[in-house]
Coordinates of C-alpha atoms and ligand atoms in Angstrom, one line a residue:
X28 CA -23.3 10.4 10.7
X29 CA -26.7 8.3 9.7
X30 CA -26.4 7.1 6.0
X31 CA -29.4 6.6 4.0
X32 CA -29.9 3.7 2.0
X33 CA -27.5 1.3 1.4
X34 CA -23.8 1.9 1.3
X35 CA -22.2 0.9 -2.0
X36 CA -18.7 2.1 -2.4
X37 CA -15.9 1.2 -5.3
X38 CA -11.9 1.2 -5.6
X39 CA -11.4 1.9 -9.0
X40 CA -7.9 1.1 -9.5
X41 CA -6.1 1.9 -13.2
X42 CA -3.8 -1.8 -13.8
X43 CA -1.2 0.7 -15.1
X44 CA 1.0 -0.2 -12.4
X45 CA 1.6 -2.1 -9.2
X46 CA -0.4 -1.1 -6.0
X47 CA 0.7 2.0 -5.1
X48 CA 0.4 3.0 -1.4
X49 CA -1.9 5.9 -2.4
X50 CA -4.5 3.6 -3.6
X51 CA -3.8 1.2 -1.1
X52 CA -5.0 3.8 1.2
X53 CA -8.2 5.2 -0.5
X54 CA -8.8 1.1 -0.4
X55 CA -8.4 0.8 3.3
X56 CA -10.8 4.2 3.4
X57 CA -13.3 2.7 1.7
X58 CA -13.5 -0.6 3.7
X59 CA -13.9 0.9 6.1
X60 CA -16.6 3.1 5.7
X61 CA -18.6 -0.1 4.0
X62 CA -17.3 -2.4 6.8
X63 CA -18.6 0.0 9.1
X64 CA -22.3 0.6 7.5
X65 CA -22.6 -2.8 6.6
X66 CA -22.5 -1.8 3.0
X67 CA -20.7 -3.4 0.1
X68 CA -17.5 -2.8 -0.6
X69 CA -16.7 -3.2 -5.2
X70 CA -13.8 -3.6 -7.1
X71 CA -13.6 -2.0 -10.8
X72 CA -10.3 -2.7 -12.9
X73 CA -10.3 0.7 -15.1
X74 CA -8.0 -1.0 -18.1
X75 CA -8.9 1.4 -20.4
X76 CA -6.1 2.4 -21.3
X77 CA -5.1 -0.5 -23.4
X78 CA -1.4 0.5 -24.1
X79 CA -0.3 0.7 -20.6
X80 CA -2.5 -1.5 -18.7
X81 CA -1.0 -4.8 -18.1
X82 CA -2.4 -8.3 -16.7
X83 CA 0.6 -8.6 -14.3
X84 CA -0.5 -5.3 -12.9
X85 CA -4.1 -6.2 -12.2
X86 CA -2.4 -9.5 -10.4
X87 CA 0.0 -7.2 -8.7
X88 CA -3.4 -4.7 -7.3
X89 CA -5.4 -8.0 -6.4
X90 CA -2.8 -9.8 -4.6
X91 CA -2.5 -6.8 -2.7
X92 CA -5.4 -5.8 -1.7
X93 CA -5.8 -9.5 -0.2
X94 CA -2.9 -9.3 1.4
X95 CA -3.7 -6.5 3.1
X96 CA -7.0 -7.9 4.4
X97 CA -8.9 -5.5 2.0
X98 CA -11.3 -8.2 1.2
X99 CA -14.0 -6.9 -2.0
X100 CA -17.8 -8.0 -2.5
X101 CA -18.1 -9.9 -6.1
X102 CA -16.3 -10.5 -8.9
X103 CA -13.9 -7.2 -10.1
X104 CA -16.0 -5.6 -12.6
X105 CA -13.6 -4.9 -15.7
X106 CA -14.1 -1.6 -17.1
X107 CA -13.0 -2.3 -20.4
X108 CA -15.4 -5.2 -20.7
X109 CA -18.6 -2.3 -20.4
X110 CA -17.5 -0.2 -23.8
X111 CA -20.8 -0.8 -25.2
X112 CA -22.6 0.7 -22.5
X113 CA -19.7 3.7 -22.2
X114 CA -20.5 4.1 -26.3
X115 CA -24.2 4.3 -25.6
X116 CA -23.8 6.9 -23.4
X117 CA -21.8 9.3 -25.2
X118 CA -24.2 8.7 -28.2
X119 CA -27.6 9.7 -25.4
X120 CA -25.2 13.0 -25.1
X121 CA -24.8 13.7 -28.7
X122 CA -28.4 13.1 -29.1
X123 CA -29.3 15.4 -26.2
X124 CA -26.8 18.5 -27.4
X125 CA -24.8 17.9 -24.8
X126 CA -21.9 17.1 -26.5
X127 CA -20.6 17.7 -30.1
X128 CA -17.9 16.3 -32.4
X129 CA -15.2 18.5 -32.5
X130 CA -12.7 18.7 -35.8
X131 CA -10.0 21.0 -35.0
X132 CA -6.7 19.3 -35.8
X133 CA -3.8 18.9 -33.0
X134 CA -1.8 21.8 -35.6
X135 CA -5.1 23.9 -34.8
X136 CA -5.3 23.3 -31.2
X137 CA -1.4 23.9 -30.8
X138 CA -1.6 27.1 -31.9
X139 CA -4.7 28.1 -30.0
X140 CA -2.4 27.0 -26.8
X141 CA 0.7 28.6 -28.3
X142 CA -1.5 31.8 -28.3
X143 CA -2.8 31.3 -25.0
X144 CA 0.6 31.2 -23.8
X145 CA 1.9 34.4 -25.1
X146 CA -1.0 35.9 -24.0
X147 CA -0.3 34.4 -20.3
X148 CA -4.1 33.3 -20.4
X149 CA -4.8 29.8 -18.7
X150 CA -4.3 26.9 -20.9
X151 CA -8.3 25.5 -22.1
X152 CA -10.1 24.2 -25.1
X153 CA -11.9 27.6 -26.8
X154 CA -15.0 26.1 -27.8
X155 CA -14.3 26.6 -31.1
X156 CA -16.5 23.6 -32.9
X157 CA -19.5 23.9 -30.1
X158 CA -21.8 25.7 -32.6
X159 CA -20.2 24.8 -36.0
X160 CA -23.0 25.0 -38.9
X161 CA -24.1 22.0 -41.0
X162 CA -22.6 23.3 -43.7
X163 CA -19.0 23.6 -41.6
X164 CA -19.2 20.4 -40.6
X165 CA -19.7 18.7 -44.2
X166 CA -17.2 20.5 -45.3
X167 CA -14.6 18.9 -42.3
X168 CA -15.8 15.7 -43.6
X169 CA -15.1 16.1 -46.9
X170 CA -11.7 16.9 -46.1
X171 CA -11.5 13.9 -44.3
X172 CA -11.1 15.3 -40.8
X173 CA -11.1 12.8 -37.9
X174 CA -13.1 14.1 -34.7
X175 CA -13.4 13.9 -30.5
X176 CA -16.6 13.9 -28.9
X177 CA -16.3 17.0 -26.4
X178 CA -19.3 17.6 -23.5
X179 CA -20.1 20.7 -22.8
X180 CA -19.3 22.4 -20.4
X181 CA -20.5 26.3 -19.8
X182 CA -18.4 28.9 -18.4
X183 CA -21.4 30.1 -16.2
X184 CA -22.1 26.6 -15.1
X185 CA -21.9 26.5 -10.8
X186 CA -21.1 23.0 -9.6
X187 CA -21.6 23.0 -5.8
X188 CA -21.2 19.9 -3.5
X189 CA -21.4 18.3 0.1
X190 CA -18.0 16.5 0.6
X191 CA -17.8 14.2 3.8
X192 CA -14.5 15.4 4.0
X193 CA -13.8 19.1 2.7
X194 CA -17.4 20.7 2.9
X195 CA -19.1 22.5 0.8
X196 CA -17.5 22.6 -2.2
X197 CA -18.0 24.7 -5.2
X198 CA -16.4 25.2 -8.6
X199 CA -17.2 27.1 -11.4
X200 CA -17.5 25.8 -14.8
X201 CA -14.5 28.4 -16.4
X202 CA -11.9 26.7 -14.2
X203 CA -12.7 23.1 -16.0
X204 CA -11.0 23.9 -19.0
X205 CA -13.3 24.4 -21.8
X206 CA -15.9 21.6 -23.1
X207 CA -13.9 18.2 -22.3
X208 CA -13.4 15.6 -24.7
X209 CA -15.4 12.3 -23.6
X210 CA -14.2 9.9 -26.7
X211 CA -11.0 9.9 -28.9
X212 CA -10.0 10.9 -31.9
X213 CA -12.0 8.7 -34.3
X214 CA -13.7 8.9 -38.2
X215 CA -16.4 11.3 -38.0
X216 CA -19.3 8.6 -38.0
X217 CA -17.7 6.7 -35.2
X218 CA -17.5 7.1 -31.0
X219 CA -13.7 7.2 -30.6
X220 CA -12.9 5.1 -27.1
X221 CA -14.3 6.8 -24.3
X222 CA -12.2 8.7 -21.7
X223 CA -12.1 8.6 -18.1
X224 CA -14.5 10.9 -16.8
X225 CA -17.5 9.7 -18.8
X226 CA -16.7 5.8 -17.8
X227 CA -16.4 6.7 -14.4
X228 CA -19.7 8.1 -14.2
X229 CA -21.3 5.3 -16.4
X230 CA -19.9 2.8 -14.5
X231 CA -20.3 4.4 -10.6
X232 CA -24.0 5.2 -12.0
X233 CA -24.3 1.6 -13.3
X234 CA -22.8 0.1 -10.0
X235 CA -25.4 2.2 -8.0
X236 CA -22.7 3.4 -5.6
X237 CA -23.7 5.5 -2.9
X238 CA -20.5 7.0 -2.3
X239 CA -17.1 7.9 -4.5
X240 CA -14.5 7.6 -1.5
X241 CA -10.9 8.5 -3.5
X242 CA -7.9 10.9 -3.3
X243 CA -8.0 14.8 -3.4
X244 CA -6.4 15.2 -6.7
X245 CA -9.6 13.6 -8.2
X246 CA -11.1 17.1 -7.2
X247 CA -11.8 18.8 -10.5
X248 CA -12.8 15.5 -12.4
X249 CA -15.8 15.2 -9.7
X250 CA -16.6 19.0 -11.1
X251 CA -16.9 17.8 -14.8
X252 CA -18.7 14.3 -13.6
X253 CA -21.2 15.9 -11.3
X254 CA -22.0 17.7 -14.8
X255 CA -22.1 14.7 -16.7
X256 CA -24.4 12.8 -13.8
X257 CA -26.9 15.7 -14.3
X258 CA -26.7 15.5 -18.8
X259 CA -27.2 11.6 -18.0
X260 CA -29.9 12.0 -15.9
X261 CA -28.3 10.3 -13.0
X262 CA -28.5 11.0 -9.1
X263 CA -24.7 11.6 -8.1
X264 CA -23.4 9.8 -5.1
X265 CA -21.9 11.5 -2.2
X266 CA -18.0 12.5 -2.3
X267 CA -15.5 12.2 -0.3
X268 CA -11.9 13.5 -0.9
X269 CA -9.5 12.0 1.0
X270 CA -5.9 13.9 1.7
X271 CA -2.9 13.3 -0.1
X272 CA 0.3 11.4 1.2
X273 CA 2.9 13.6 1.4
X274 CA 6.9 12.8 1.6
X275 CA 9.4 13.9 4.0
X276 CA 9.3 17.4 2.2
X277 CA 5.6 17.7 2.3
X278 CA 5.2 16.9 -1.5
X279 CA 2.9 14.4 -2.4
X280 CA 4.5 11.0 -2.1
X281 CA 5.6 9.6 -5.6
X282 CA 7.7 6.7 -7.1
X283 CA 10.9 9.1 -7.0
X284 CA 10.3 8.7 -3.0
X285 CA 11.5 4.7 -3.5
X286 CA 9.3 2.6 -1.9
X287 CA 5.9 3.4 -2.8
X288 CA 4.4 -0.2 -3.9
X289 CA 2.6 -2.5 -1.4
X290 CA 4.5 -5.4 -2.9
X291 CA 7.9 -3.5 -2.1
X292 CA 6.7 -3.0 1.3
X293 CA 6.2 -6.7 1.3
X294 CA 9.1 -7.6 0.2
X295 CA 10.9 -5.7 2.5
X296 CA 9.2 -7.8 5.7
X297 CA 6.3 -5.6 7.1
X298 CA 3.4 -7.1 8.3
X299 CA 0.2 -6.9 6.6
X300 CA -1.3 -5.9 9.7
X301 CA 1.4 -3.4 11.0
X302 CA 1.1 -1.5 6.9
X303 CA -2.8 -1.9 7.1
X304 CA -3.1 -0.1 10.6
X305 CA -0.4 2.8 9.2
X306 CA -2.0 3.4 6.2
X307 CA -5.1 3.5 8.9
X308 CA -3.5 6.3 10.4
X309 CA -2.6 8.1 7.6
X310 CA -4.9 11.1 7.1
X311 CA -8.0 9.4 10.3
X312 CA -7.6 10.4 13.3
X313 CA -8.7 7.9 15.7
X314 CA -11.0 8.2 19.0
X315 CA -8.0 8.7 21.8
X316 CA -9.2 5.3 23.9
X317 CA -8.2 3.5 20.4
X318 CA -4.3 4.6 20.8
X319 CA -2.8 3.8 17.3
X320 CA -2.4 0.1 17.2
X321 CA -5.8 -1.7 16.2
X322 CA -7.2 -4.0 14.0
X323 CA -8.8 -3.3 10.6
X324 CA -12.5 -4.5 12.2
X325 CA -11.6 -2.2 15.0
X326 CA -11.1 0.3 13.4
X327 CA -13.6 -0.1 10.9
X328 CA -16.3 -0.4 14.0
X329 CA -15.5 3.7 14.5
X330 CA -14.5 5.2 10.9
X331 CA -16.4 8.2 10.8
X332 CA -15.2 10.8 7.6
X333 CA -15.4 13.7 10.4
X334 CA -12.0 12.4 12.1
X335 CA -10.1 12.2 8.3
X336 CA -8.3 15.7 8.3
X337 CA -8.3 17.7 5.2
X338 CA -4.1 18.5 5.3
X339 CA -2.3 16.1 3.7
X340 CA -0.6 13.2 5.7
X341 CA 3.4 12.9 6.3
X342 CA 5.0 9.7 5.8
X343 CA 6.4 8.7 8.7
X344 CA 9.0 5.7 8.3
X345 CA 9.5 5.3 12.2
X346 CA 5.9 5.4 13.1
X347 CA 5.3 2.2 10.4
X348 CA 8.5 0.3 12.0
X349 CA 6.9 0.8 15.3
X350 CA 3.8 -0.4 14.5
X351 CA 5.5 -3.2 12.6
X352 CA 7.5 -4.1 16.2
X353 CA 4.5 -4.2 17.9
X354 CA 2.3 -6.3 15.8
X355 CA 5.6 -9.1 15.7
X356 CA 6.0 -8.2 19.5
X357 CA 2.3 -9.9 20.1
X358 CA 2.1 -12.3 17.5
X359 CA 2.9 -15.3 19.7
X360 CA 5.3 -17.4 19.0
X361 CA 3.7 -20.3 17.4
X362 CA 1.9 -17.1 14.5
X363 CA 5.8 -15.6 14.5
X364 CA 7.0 -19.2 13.6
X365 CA 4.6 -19.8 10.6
X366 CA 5.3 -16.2 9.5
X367 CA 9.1 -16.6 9.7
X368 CA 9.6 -20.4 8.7
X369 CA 9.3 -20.1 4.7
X370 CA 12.0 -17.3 5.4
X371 CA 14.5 -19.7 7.0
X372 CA 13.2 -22.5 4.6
X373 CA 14.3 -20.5 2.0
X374 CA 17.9 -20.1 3.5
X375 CA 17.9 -23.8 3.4
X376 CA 17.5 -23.5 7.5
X377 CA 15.1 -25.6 10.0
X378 CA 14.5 -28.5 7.4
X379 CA 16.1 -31.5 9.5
X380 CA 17.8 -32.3 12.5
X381 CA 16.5 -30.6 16.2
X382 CA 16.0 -27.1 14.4
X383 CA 13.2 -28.1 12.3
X384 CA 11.5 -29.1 15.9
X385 CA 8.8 -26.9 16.0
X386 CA 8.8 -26.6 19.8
X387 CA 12.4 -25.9 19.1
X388 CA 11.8 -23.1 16.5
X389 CA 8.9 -21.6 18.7
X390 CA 11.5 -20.9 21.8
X391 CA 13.9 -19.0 19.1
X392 CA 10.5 -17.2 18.1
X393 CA 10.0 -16.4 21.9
X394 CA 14.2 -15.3 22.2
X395 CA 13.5 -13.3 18.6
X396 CA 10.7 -11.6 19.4
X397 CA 11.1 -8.7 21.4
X398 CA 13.8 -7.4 19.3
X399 CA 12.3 -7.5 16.1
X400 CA 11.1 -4.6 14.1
X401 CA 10.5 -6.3 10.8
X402 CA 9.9 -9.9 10.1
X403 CA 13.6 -9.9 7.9
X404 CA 15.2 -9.3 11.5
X405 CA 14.0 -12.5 12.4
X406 CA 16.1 -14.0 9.6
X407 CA 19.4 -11.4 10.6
X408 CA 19.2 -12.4 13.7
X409 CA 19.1 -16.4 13.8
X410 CA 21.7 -16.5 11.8
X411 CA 24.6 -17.4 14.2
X412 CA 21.3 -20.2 15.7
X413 CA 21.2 -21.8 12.6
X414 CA 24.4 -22.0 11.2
X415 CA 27.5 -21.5 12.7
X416 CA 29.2 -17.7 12.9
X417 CA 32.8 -16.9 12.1
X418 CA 33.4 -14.7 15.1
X419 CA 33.7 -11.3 14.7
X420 CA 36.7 -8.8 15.6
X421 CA 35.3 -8.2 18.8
X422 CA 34.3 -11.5 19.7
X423 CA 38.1 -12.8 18.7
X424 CA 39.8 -10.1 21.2
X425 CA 37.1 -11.4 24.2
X426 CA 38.1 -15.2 23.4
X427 CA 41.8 -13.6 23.1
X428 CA 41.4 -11.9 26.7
X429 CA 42.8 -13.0 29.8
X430 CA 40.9 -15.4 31.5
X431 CA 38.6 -16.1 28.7
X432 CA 40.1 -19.6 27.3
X433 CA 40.4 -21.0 30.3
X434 CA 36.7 -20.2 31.6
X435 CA 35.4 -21.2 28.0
X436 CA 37.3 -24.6 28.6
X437 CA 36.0 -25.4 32.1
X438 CA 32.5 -25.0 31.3
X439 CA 32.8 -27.6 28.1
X440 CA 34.9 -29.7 30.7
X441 CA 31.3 -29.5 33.2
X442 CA 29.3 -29.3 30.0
X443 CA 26.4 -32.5 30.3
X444 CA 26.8 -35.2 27.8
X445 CA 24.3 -35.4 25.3
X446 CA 21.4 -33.0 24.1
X447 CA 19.2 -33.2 27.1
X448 CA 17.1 -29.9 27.8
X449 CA 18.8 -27.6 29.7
X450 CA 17.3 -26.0 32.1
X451 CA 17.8 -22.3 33.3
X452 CA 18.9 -23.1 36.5
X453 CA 21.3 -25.8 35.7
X454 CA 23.1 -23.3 32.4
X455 CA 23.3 -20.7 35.5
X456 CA 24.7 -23.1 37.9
X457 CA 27.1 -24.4 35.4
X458 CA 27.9 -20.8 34.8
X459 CA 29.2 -20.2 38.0
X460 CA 30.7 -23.3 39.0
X461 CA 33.1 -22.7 35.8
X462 CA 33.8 -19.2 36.5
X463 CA 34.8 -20.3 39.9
X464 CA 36.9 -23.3 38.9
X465 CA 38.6 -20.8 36.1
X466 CA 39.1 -18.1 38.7
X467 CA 37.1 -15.6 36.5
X468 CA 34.1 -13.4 37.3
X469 CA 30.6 -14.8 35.8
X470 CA 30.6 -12.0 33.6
X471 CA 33.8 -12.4 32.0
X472 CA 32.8 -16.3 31.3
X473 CA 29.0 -14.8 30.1
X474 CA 31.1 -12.6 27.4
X475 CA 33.6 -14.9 26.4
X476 CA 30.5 -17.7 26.1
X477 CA 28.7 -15.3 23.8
X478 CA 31.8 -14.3 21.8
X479 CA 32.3 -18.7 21.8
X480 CA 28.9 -19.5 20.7
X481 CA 27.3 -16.3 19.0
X482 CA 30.5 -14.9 17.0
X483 CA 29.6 -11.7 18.7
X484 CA 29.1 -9.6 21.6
X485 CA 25.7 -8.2 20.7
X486 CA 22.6 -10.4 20.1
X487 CA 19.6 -12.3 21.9
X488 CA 19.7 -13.5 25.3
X489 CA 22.7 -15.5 26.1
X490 CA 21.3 -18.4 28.1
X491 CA 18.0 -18.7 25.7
X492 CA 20.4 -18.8 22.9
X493 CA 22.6 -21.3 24.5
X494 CA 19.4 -23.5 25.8
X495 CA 18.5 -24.0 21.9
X496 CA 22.3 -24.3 20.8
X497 CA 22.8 -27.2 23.4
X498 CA 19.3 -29.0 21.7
X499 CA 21.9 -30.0 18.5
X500 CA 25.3 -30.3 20.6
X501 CA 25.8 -27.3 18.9
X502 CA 27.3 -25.4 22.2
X503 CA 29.9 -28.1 23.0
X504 CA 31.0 -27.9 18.9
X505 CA 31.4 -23.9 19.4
X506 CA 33.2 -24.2 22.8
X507 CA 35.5 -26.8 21.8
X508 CA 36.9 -24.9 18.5
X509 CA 37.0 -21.7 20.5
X510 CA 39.1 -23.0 23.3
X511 CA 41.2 -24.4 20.8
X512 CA 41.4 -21.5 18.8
X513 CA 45.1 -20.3 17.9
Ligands
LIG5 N1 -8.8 4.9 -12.2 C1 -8.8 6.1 -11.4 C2 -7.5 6.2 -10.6 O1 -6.8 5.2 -10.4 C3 -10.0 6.0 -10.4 C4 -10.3 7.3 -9.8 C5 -11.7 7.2 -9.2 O2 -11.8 6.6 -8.1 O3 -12.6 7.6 -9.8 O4 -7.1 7.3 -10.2

């Protein structure tokens, strides 16, 4: 679809917690659509919540949205920095009539829910101070009443809207709840702080962006702000309501589902690339020639709102570990070496001796890679290359087999002195001369090797493995104390 005028889109996250996949994935949304007009992509900390926003967390959103590759245009704007322009706001509505201070008490507005209740009528605010007379409200002051600012909002009131993803939308102004409160609780001369709804607008008005790209549950809130855009006598951008992520039960996706923060994914070894691509996938369909693995640019060179679906988006664990296995799978092993080397630094592996070659670490990158789903495997399984494996049960009954000491201890008796490279042919050639010379078949010698040098049956290719393991004189050291073994 042509878009007019310039794109200018936001990510408004609230620093009331770390980076949660959800907004993670309105981010990616976002990028792409500016990515792929060549529009402007902003960042707007909303910190006004001042109790439970938190510097850490605003560290926690930006680290992760860089990470990711989620690059923004500018500096953050910080929401909480722009109160004045939020207070002046609110006092242009109470100038226009288009919001009032409202005095009833939280005893007052308990009972009018209380009453609602037992009446089974919907929850909403009655309107009660809209029209209060001079006189009334005096007399709330001289009791020393404290009052919200509430905007009206008229039960007759149709809201209608284009969304780029749902359609036409419309709501009516009875299903928003009564006349919502834009400031707190504050002395009757005063503008409490100003709530959500009103800053958003303010602030999306005073960024000039085009389009408001964020989740579905925003839905009702873009009701009341299209109402507020019209009392300010702003244009309103275009919408677009993006589906929910929903958990194995088709719920929405929420911190009781575990993992659910970009830094926990992290942590627990996906790729940037491989989380960026799912998240991709995650409520877009993309044009079948694209298949499902493709870069953030590629994708963003397509991103169209008529491919993002309107149902909600499963979570799908296996579909992220096979994207992750395929972005490791074609890293290359020099990228896979950078990407795992702090990870064995930090085991104390690779930092002297012939594994911290790097030519040596990239051939255990090219042994690793094909089997690797997420980058921690990499660490798993170089163990028994880096530091030397007690041999498992399994392994101890091969090297216990018939056959198997005797092969292990004519290939260390044929094994070449020194750490030259060893080639392919030659570890095959010395495979089968000592299998002969032991009177074993190659593959009992093969097991009885891995069970020798690996401490297990199970792991990377045998002969790659051994080629490193005989770089350090490593192999001769495993051989000898398993053909010695008791
Ligand atoms: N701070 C809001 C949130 O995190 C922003 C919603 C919006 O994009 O307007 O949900």
């Amino acid at each position: 679809m042509a878009v007019a005028g310039s794109v200018r889109v936001r990510l408004a996250p609230s620093p009331t917690g770390t980076l949660h996949i959800g907004t993670a994935r309105t981010a990616v949304f976002n990028w792409l659509f500016a990515r792929h007009h060549g529009g402007t992509f902003l960042l707007r900390i909303e910190d006004t919540d001042r109790e439970r926003s938190k510097e850490e967390y605003t560290a926690n959103i930006l680290e992760g949205l860089h990470w990711l590759g989620l690059d923004w245009d500018g500096d953050p704007v910080i929401q909480s920095e722009r109160i004045e322009a939020h207070r002046v706001a609110i006092a242009q509505l109470l100038a226009s009539g288009h919001a009032y201070r409202c005095y009833a008490n939280e005893a007052e507005l308990t009972a009018m829910r209380e009453l609602q209740q037992a009446e089974n009528r919907a929850p909403r605010y009655d309107n009660r101070h809209r029209d209060l007379s001079p006189e009334q409200v005096r007399a709330y002051i001289a009791e020393g009443r404290e009052a919200v600012i509430r905007f009206r909002i008229d039960d007759g009131a149709v809201i209608t809207w284009h969304d780029l993803v749902r359609g036409e939308m419309r709501w009516s102004g009875s299903d928003l709840g009564g006349d919502m409160v834009i400031a707190r609780r504050a002395a009757a001369d005063q503008i409490g702080d100003p709530l959500y709804n009103l800053v958003v607008v303010v602030d999306d008005a005073a960024m000039a962006i085009s389009h408001v790209i964020r989740g579905e549950d925003h839905i009702a809130n873009t009701a009341k702000q299209l109402l507020l855009y019209a009392a300010l006598g702003h244009t309103a951008p275009v919408f677009a309501h993006t589906p929910l992520i929903l958990n194995q039960e088709g719920k929405k996706l929420s911190k009781r589902d575990g993992v659910t923060s970009i830094s926990d994914f992290q942590s627990m070894g996906y790729s940037a690339e491989a989380l960026v691509n799912y998240m991709t996938l995650l409520g877009w369909s993309p044009p079948e020639s694209m298949g499902e693995r493709f870069s953030l640019e590629q994708a963003a060179a397509v991103f169209d709102f008529a491919r993002v679906n309107r149902a909600g988006a499963r979570f799908d664990w296996d579909k992220l570990n096979w994207l992750n296995g395929q972005v490791l799978h074609g890293l290359g092993a020099e990228a896979l070496r950078q990407q795992l080397q702090p990870l064995w630094a930090a085991k104390g592996w690779g930092a002297q001796g012939p594994s911290a070659d790097a030519e040596w670490q990239r051939q255990l990158c090219e042994l690793l890679a094909p089997s690797l789903t997420l980058l921690a495997d990499g660490v798993e399984q170089a163990t028994p290359l880096f530091t030397r494996p007690d041999p498992d049960a399994a392994a101890l009954a091969q090297l216990a087999s018939d056959g198997a000491r005797p092969a292990v201890a004519a290939l260390l008796a044929l094994l070449p002195e020194g750490c030259e490279e060893l080639s392919v042919e030659q570890a095959q050639s010395l495979l089968a001369q000592a299998a002969s010379q032991a009177g074993v078949k190659k593959g009992v010698l093969m097991k009885s090797l891995r069970a020798a040098l690996l401490g297990s049956l199970q792991g990377p290719d045998l002969v790659a493995s051994w080629r490193l393991l005989h770089r350090s004189g490593e192999d001769r050291l495993r051989l000898q104390s398993s053909s010695t073994m008791p």
